PDB file of C-alpha atoms in Angstrom:
ATOM      1  CA  GLN Y   1      39.913 -80.694 -17.739  1.00 95.00           C
ATOM      2  CA  VAL Y   2      39.687 -78.413 -14.864  1.00 97.00           C
ATOM      3  CA  THR Y   3      36.447 -77.336 -13.270  1.00 98.00           C
ATOM      4  CA  LEU Y   4      35.395 -75.569 -10.215  1.00 98.00           C
ATOM      5  CA  LYS Y   5      31.785 -74.867  -8.915  1.00 98.00           C
ATOM      6  CA  GLU Y   6      30.703 -73.059  -5.904  1.00 98.00           C
ATOM      7  CA  SER Y   7      27.751 -73.921  -3.587  1.00 98.00           C
ATOM      8  CA  GLY Y   8      26.114 -72.357  -0.687  1.00 97.00           C
ATOM      9  CA  PRO Y   9      22.917 -70.511   0.471  1.00 98.00           C
ATOM     10  CA  ALA Y  10      21.477 -67.950  -1.733  1.00 98.00           C
ATOM     11  CA  LEU Y  11      20.083 -65.768   1.044  1.00 98.00           C
ATOM     12  CA  VAL Y  12      21.711 -65.143   4.728  1.00 98.00           C
ATOM     13  CA  LYS Y  13      20.395 -63.013   7.415  1.00 98.00           C
ATOM     14  CA  PRO Y  14      22.697 -60.256   8.984  1.00 97.00           C
ATOM     15  CA  THR Y  15      24.898 -61.426  11.765  1.00 97.00           C
ATOM     16  CA  GLN Y  16      24.794 -64.891  10.536  1.00 98.00           C
ATOM     17  CA  THR Y  17      27.832 -66.941   9.573  1.00 98.00           C
ATOM     18  CA  LEU Y  18      28.160 -67.934   5.602  1.00 98.00           C
ATOM     19  CA  THR Y  19      29.710 -71.115   4.624  1.00 98.00           C
ATOM     20  CA  LEU Y  20      30.703 -71.665   1.021  1.00 98.00           C
ATOM     21  CA  THR Y  21      31.975 -74.782  -0.651  1.00 98.00           C
ATOM     22  CA  CYS Y  22      34.061 -74.927  -3.770  1.00 98.00           C
ATOM     23  CA  THR Y  23      33.987 -78.333  -5.494  1.00 98.00           C
ATOM     24  CA  PHE Y  24      36.679 -78.760  -8.162  1.00 98.00           C
ATOM     25  CA  SER Y  25      38.120 -81.630 -10.456  1.00 97.00           C
ATOM     26  CA  GLY Y  26      41.189 -81.928 -12.925  1.00 97.00           C
ATOM     27  CA  PHE Y  27      43.795 -81.168 -10.181  1.00 97.00           C
ATOM     28  CA  SER Y  28      44.354 -82.273  -6.519  1.00 96.00           C
ATOM     29  CA  LEU Y  29      45.187 -79.969  -3.639  1.00 97.00           C
ATOM     30  CA  SER Y  30      47.417 -82.551  -2.274  1.00 96.00           C
ATOM     31  CA  THR Y  31      49.782 -81.962  -5.274  1.00 95.00           C
ATOM     32  CA  SER Y  32      52.665 -79.543  -4.575  1.00 95.00           C
ATOM     33  CA  GLY Y  33      52.197 -76.163  -6.147  1.00 94.00           C
ATOM     34  CA  LYS Y  34      48.273 -76.372  -6.319  1.00 96.00           C
ATOM     35  CA  ARG Y  35      46.122 -73.354  -4.809  1.00 97.00           C
ATOM     36  CA  VAL Y  36      42.726 -72.326  -4.644  1.00 98.00           C
ATOM     37  CA  SER Y  37      41.487 -68.978  -3.753  1.00 98.00           C
ATOM     38  CA  TRP Y  38      37.957 -67.415  -3.014  1.00 98.00           C
ATOM     39  CA  ILE Y  39      37.121 -63.973  -4.709  1.00 98.00           C
ATOM     40  CA  ARG Y  40      33.931 -61.937  -4.679  1.00 98.00           C
ATOM     41  CA  GLN Y  41      32.324 -59.339  -6.693  1.00 98.00           C
ATOM     42  CA  PRO Y  42      29.334 -57.125  -5.266  1.00 98.00           C
ATOM     43  CA  PRO Y  43      26.807 -56.143  -7.902  1.00 96.00           C
ATOM     44  CA  GLY Y  44      28.206 -53.580 -10.377  1.00 94.00           C
ATOM     45  CA  LYS Y  45      31.609 -53.257  -8.105  1.00 96.00           C
ATOM     46  CA  ALA Y  46      34.938 -54.445  -8.570  1.00 97.00           C
ATOM     47  CA  LEU Y  47      36.342 -57.881  -7.811  1.00 98.00           C
ATOM     48  CA  GLU Y  48      37.836 -58.482  -4.349  1.00 98.00           C
ATOM     49  CA  TRP Y  49      40.251 -61.357  -3.402  1.00 97.00           C
ATOM     50  CA  LEU Y  50      39.317 -62.829   0.079  1.00 98.00           C
ATOM     51  CA  ALA Y  51      41.552 -65.863   0.836  1.00 98.00           C
ATOM     52  CA  ARG Y  52      43.796 -68.421  -0.484  1.00 97.00           C
ATOM     53  CA  ILE Y  53      44.782 -71.998   0.583  1.00 98.00           C
ATOM     54  CA  ASP Y  54      47.763 -74.052  -0.537  1.00 97.00           C
ATOM     55  CA  TRP Y  55      48.642 -77.650  -1.117  1.00 97.00           C
ATOM     56  CA  ASP Y  56      50.510 -77.587   2.043  1.00 96.00           C
ATOM     57  CA  ASP Y  57      47.677 -75.970   4.177  1.00 97.00           C
ATOM     58  CA  ASP Y  58      49.173 -72.399   4.114  1.00 97.00           C
ATOM     59  CA  LYS Y  59      46.387 -69.825   4.307  1.00 97.00           C
ATOM     60  CA  PHE Y  60      46.257 -66.376   3.432  1.00 96.00           C
ATOM     61  CA  TYR Y  61      43.546 -63.811   4.114  1.00 97.00           C
ATOM     62  CA  SER Y  62      42.612 -60.275   2.820  1.00 96.00           C
ATOM     63  CA  THR Y  63      43.980 -57.622   5.396  1.00 95.00           C
ATOM     64  CA  SER Y  64      40.468 -56.193   5.714  1.00 95.00           C
ATOM     65  CA  LEU Y  65      38.462 -59.434   6.273  1.00 97.00           C
ATOM     66  CA  LYS Y  66      40.913 -61.636   7.904  1.00 96.00           C
ATOM     67  CA  THR Y  67      39.239 -61.565  11.475  1.00 97.00           C
ATOM     68  CA  ARG Y  68      35.897 -62.821   9.856  1.00 98.00           C
ATOM     69  CA  LEU Y  69      37.204 -65.635   7.342  1.00 98.00           C
ATOM     70  CA  THR Y  70      38.417 -69.211   7.689  1.00 98.00           C
ATOM     71  CA  ILE Y  71      39.567 -71.113   4.621  1.00 98.00           C
ATOM     72  CA  SER Y  72      39.888 -74.787   4.797  1.00 98.00           C
ATOM     73  CA  LYS Y  73      40.308 -77.851   2.466  1.00 98.00           C
ATOM     74  CA  ASP Y  74      39.174 -81.287   2.316  1.00 97.00           C
ATOM     75  CA  THR Y  75      41.447 -82.905  -0.028  1.00 96.00           C
ATOM     76  CA  SER Y  76      39.451 -86.353  -0.141  1.00 96.00           C
ATOM     77  CA  LYS Y  77      36.396 -84.507  -1.381  1.00 97.00           C
ATOM     78  CA  ASN Y  78      38.194 -82.061  -3.752  1.00 98.00           C
ATOM     79  CA  GLN Y  79      36.912 -79.129  -1.847  1.00 98.00           C
ATOM     80  CA  VAL Y  80      37.715 -76.028  -0.243  1.00 98.00           C
ATOM     81  CA  LEU Y  81      35.489 -74.230   2.292  1.00 98.00           C
ATOM     82  CA  LEU Y  82      35.204 -70.653   3.193  1.00 98.00           C
ATOM     83  CA  THR Y  83      33.306 -69.331   6.284  1.00 98.00           C
ATOM     84  CA  MET Y  84      32.617 -65.765   6.995  1.00 98.00           C
ATOM     85  CA  THR Y  85      31.300 -64.726  10.136  1.00 98.00           C
ATOM     86  CA  ASN Y  86      28.914 -61.909  11.146  1.00 98.00           C
ATOM     87  CA  VAL Y  87      27.671 -61.021   7.743  1.00 98.00           C
ATOM     88  CA  GLY Y  88      26.082 -57.802   6.822  1.00 98.00           C
ATOM     89  CA  PRO Y  89      24.282 -56.172   3.718  1.00 97.00           C
ATOM     90  CA  VAL Y  90      27.838 -55.128   2.309  1.00 98.00           C
ATOM     91  CA  ASP Y  91      28.679 -58.727   1.721  1.00 98.00           C
ATOM     92  CA  THR Y  92      26.063 -59.303  -0.494  1.00 98.00           C
ATOM     93  CA  ALA Y  93      28.017 -60.481  -3.713  1.00 98.00           C
ATOM     94  CA  THR Y  94      28.813 -63.076  -6.226  1.00 98.00           C
ATOM     95  CA  TYR Y  95      31.367 -65.481  -4.668  1.00 98.00           C
ATOM     96  CA  TYR Y  96      33.837 -67.356  -7.091  1.00 98.00           C
ATOM     97  CA  CYS Y  97      36.546 -69.677  -6.369  1.00 98.00           C
ATOM     98  CA  ALA Y  98      39.625 -70.031  -8.685  1.00 98.00           C
ATOM     99  CA  ARG Y  99      42.508 -72.127  -9.061  1.00 98.00           C
ATOM    100  CA  THR Y 100      45.368 -69.918  -8.311  1.00 97.00           C
ATOM    101  CA  GLN Y 101      48.720 -70.283 -10.405  1.00 95.00           C
ATOM    102  CA  ALA Y 102      52.106 -68.756  -9.341  1.00 92.00           C
ATOM    103  CA  TYR Y 103      54.479 -66.929 -11.791  1.00 86.00           C
ATOM    104  CA  TYR Y 104      57.846 -66.803 -10.483  1.00 87.00           C
ATOM    105  CA  ASP Y 105      59.812 -63.620 -11.008  1.00 82.00           C
ATOM    106  CA  THR Y 106      63.653 -63.161 -11.463  1.00 83.00           C
ATOM    107  CA  ASN Y 107      64.045 -63.405  -7.571  1.00 83.00           C
ATOM    108  CA  TYR Y 108      61.997 -66.479  -7.688  1.00 81.00           C
ATOM    109  CA  TYR Y 109      59.224 -64.869  -5.679  1.00 84.00           C
ATOM    110  CA  PRO Y 110      55.916 -66.067  -6.516  1.00 87.00           C
ATOM    111  CA  GLN Y 111      53.114 -63.886  -7.912  1.00 91.00           C
ATOM    112  CA  TYR Y 112      49.716 -65.190  -8.170  1.00 94.00           C
ATOM    113  CA  TYR Y 113      46.976 -65.202 -10.807  1.00 96.00           C
ATOM    114  CA  PHE Y 114      43.724 -66.852 -11.390  1.00 98.00           C
ATOM    115  CA  ASP Y 115      43.399 -69.339 -14.436  1.00 97.00           C
ATOM    116  CA  TYR Y 116      40.230 -71.264 -13.812  1.00 98.00           C
ATOM    117  CA  TRP Y 117      37.217 -69.912 -12.119  1.00 98.00           C
ATOM    118  CA  GLY Y 118      33.992 -71.442 -10.973  1.00 98.00           C
ATOM    119  CA  GLN Y 119      30.762 -69.948 -12.191  1.00 98.00           C
ATOM    120  CA  GLY Y 120      30.201 -67.993  -8.970  1.00 98.00           C
ATOM    121  CA  THR Y 121      27.291 -68.237  -6.653  1.00 98.00           C
ATOM    122  CA  LEU Y 122      25.291 -64.971  -5.755  1.00 98.00           C
ATOM    123  CA  VAL Y 123      24.851 -64.525  -1.856  1.00 98.00           C
ATOM    124  CA  THR Y 124      22.239 -62.027  -0.456  1.00 98.00           C
ATOM    125  CA  VAL Y 125      22.368 -60.741   2.939  1.00 98.00           C
ATOM    126  CA  SER Y 126      19.163 -59.586   4.035  1.00 97.00           C
ATOM    127  CA  SER Y 127      16.778 -60.047   6.934  1.00 96.00           C
TER     128      SER Y 127
ATOM    129  CA  ASP R   1      48.562 -49.750  -0.032  1.00 85.00           C
ATOM    130  CA  ILE R   2      48.818 -49.916  -3.811  1.00 90.00           C
ATOM    131  CA  GLN R   3      45.950 -48.675  -5.515  1.00 94.00           C
ATOM    132  CA  LEU R   4      45.066 -49.804  -9.319  1.00 96.00           C
ATOM    133  CA  THR R   5      43.137 -47.439 -11.521  1.00 97.00           C
ATOM    134  CA  GLN R   6      41.823 -48.061 -15.060  1.00 98.00           C
ATOM    135  CA  SER R   7      41.073 -45.738 -17.811  1.00 97.00           C
ATOM    136  CA  PRO R   8      38.817 -45.178 -19.585  1.00 97.00           C
ATOM    137  CA  SER R   9      35.986 -46.578 -17.395  1.00 97.00           C
ATOM    138  CA  PHE R  10      33.786 -47.011 -20.226  1.00 97.00           C
ATOM    139  CA  LEU R  11      34.473 -46.929 -24.065  1.00 97.00           C
ATOM    140  CA  SER R  12      32.377 -47.360 -27.255  1.00 97.00           C
ATOM    141  CA  ALA R  13      34.068 -49.034 -30.251  1.00 96.00           C
ATOM    142  CA  SER R  14      33.062 -50.699 -33.440  1.00 96.00           C
ATOM    143  CA  VAL R  15      33.984 -54.207 -34.757  1.00 96.00           C
ATOM    144  CA  GLY R  16      37.381 -53.936 -36.362  1.00 97.00           C
ATOM    145  CA  ASP R  17      38.497 -51.057 -34.107  1.00 97.00           C
ATOM    146  CA  ARG R  18      41.847 -51.038 -32.167  1.00 97.00           C
ATOM    147  CA  VAL R  19      41.170 -50.747 -28.511  1.00 97.00           C
ATOM    148  CA  THR R  20      43.554 -49.889 -25.795  1.00 98.00           C
ATOM    149  CA  ILE R  21      42.835 -49.847 -21.912  1.00 98.00           C
ATOM    150  CA  THR R  22      45.308 -48.452 -19.552  1.00 98.00           C
ATOM    151  CA  CYS R  23      45.800 -49.750 -15.829  1.00 98.00           C
ATOM    152  CA  ARG R  24      47.828 -47.529 -13.496  1.00 98.00           C
ATOM    153  CA  ALA R  25      49.335 -48.638 -10.278  1.00 96.00           C
ATOM    154  CA  SER R  26      50.079 -46.243  -7.453  1.00 95.00           C
ATOM    155  CA  GLN R  27      53.580 -47.486  -7.077  1.00 94.00           C
ATOM    156  CA  GLY R  28      55.669 -49.648  -9.142  1.00 93.00           C
ATOM    157  CA  ILE R  29      54.858 -53.371  -9.359  1.00 91.00           C
ATOM    158  CA  ASN R  30      57.332 -54.561 -11.996  1.00 91.00           C
ATOM    159  CA  ASN R  31      55.542 -56.695 -14.464  1.00 91.00           C
ATOM    160  CA  TYR R  32      53.093 -58.232 -11.832  1.00 93.00           C
ATOM    161  CA  LEU R  33      49.912 -57.643 -13.659  1.00 96.00           C
ATOM    162  CA  ALA R  34      47.184 -59.842 -15.329  1.00 98.00           C
ATOM    163  CA  TRP R  35      44.307 -58.947 -17.236  1.00 98.00           C
ATOM    164  CA  TYR R  36      40.745 -60.591 -17.276  1.00 98.00           C
ATOM    165  CA  GLN R  37      37.741 -60.508 -19.675  1.00 98.00           C
ATOM    166  CA  GLN R  38      34.267 -60.607 -18.101  1.00 98.00           C
ATOM    167  CA  LYS R  39      30.894 -60.935 -19.649  1.00 97.00           C
ATOM    168  CA  PRO R  40      27.566 -60.185 -17.910  1.00 95.00           C
ATOM    169  CA  GLY R  41      26.702 -63.092 -15.551  1.00 95.00           C
ATOM    170  CA  ARG R  42      29.832 -64.932 -16.343  1.00 97.00           C
ATOM    171  CA  ALA R  43      33.096 -65.552 -14.361  1.00 98.00           C
ATOM    172  CA  PRO R  44      36.184 -63.621 -15.285  1.00 98.00           C
ATOM    173  CA  LYS R  45      38.446 -65.347 -17.956  1.00 98.00           C
ATOM    174  CA  LEU R  46      42.217 -64.781 -17.700  1.00 98.00           C
ATOM    175  CA  LEU R  47      43.745 -63.287 -20.878  1.00 98.00           C
ATOM    176  CA  ILE R  48      47.303 -62.299 -19.824  1.00 98.00           C
ATOM    177  CA  TYR R  49      49.605 -62.616 -16.822  1.00 96.00           C
ATOM    178  CA  ALA R  50      52.993 -61.259 -16.167  1.00 94.00           C
ATOM    179  CA  ALA R  51      51.925 -58.322 -18.017  1.00 96.00           C
ATOM    180  CA  SER R  52      52.365 -59.457 -21.417  1.00 97.00           C
ATOM    181  CA  THR R  53      52.189 -63.265 -21.373  1.00 96.00           C
ATOM    182  CA  LEU R  54      49.158 -64.701 -23.299  1.00 98.00           C
ATOM    183  CA  GLN R  55      47.323 -67.291 -21.617  1.00 97.00           C
ATOM    184  CA  SER R  56      46.818 -70.418 -23.619  1.00 97.00           C
ATOM    185  CA  GLY R  57      43.989 -70.346 -25.941  1.00 97.00           C
ATOM    186  CA  VAL R  58      43.587 -66.486 -25.904  1.00 98.00           C
ATOM    187  CA  PRO R  59      43.324 -65.006 -29.537  1.00 98.00           C
ATOM    188  CA  SER R  60      46.462 -63.310 -30.693  1.00 98.00           C
ATOM    189  CA  ARG R  61      44.423 -59.943 -31.062  1.00 98.00           C
ATOM    190  CA  PHE R  62      44.818 -59.744 -27.517  1.00 98.00           C
ATOM    191  CA  SER R  63      48.030 -58.120 -26.134  1.00 98.00           C
ATOM    192  CA  GLY R  64      49.557 -56.677 -22.889  1.00 98.00           C
ATOM    193  CA  SER R  65      52.560 -54.315 -22.261  1.00 98.00           C
ATOM    194  CA  GLY R  66      53.943 -52.205 -19.611  1.00 97.00           C
ATOM    195  CA  SER R  67      56.144 -52.414 -16.319  1.00 96.00           C
ATOM    196  CA  GLY R  68      56.267 -50.474 -13.346  1.00 94.00           C
ATOM    197  CA  THR R  69      53.208 -48.202 -12.763  1.00 96.00           C
ATOM    198  CA  GLU R  70      51.705 -48.152 -16.398  1.00 98.00           C
ATOM    199  CA  PHE R  71      50.228 -51.069 -18.096  1.00 98.00           C
ATOM    200  CA  THR R  72      48.012 -51.478 -21.347  1.00 98.00           C
ATOM    201  CA  LEU R  73      45.697 -54.104 -22.656  1.00 98.00           C
ATOM    202  CA  THR R  74      45.296 -53.886 -26.599  1.00 98.00           C
ATOM    203  CA  ILE R  75      42.811 -55.615 -28.724  1.00 98.00           C
ATOM    204  CA  SER R  76      43.991 -55.166 -32.245  1.00 97.00           C
ATOM    205  CA  SER R  77      40.827 -55.778 -34.187  1.00 97.00           C
ATOM    206  CA  LEU R  78      37.769 -55.800 -31.928  1.00 97.00           C
ATOM    207  CA  GLN R  79      35.411 -58.685 -32.616  1.00 96.00           C
ATOM    208  CA  PRO R  80      31.648 -59.059 -31.453  1.00 95.00           C
ATOM    209  CA  GLU R  81      32.615 -61.550 -28.771  1.00 96.00           C
ATOM    210  CA  ASP R  82      34.979 -58.958 -27.217  1.00 97.00           C
ATOM    211  CA  PHE R  83      32.349 -56.561 -25.744  1.00 94.00           C
ATOM    212  CA  ALA R  84      32.841 -57.212 -22.148  1.00 97.00           C
ATOM    213  CA  THR R  85      34.486 -55.756 -19.057  1.00 98.00           C
ATOM    214  CA  TYR R  86      37.999 -56.008 -18.703  1.00 98.00           C
ATOM    215  CA  HIS R  87      39.842 -56.000 -15.346  1.00 98.00           C
ATOM    216  CA  CYS R  88      43.557 -55.723 -14.383  1.00 98.00           C
ATOM    217  CA  GLN R  89      44.977 -57.405 -11.356  1.00 98.00           C
ATOM    218  CA  GLN R  90      48.052 -57.089  -9.432  1.00 96.00           C
ATOM    219  CA  LEU R  91      49.801 -60.192  -8.785  1.00 91.00           C
ATOM    220  CA  ASN R  92      51.290 -60.651  -5.100  1.00 79.00           C
ATOM    221  CA  SER R  93      50.406 -62.648  -1.796  1.00 75.00           C
ATOM    222  CA  PHE R  94      47.405 -60.101  -1.646  1.00 87.00           C
ATOM    223  CA  PRO R  95      46.008 -59.825  -4.999  1.00 92.00           C
ATOM    224  CA  LEU R  96      44.113 -56.584  -5.919  1.00 95.00           C
ATOM    225  CA  PHE R  97      41.920 -55.843  -9.059  1.00 97.00           C
ATOM    226  CA  GLY R  98      41.183 -52.776 -10.681  1.00 97.00           C
ATOM    227  CA  PRO R  99      37.801 -50.943 -11.096  1.00 97.00           C
ATOM    228  CA  GLY R 100      37.259 -52.422 -14.583  1.00 97.00           C
ATOM    229  CA  THR R 101      36.680 -51.076 -18.205  1.00 98.00           C
ATOM    230  CA  LYS R 102      33.472 -51.713 -19.982  1.00 98.00           C
ATOM    231  CA  VAL R 103      33.783 -51.996 -23.623  1.00 98.00           C
ATOM    232  CA  ASP R 104      30.356 -51.376 -25.422  1.00 95.00           C
ATOM    233  CA  ILE R 105      29.150 -51.427 -28.798  1.00 89.00           C
ATOM    234  CA  LYS R 106      29.267 -47.939 -30.691  1.00 87.00           C
TER     235      LYS R 106
END
């Protein structure tokens, strides 16, 4: 059974660094083909993909946020961490981690979707 | 950059209705699209990927179609548990989500 759960501070002050942890079970990030992403959703707004880390430690970031994000993994603990620097009120959102699956098209180019999600953790940025 | 739009943004329907939601991409994306269902206070749930492949465990009343720039999610007979917000997502190395369609009770 695949489960994921996010943890981190509920309240962060502007300009601080936010660190979130995704603890998962039912798969291992040391297994070829396994991937985990972070996705966020501001209140009442659309989902926004943030970052992805793969079993081989490849990392991918949202173009608009890549200068502020760092994703890492601790395979022994089955955890994926996301740090976001210099947060502001616009970063107030529910943050989700999700197992990321690849669908290979006819050119064998991977396309990514999210088959298992954590429950999400609401982070409010306010002084 | 590719943009995704969904229509309608909101729809009211009754139990038993056939419901269709459209997702449009600003440029062709082959069949690289997924659909998710999200209920208030809950995480999204994957329904369909590769435009028309039903995720395991999802009821067969859900179906997806389309290719290129226009895609549809159809619920053949709306059930009480289907009242939710539906999101489309472009599948690539930098995934993008649509703005969502809320399906409410008429």
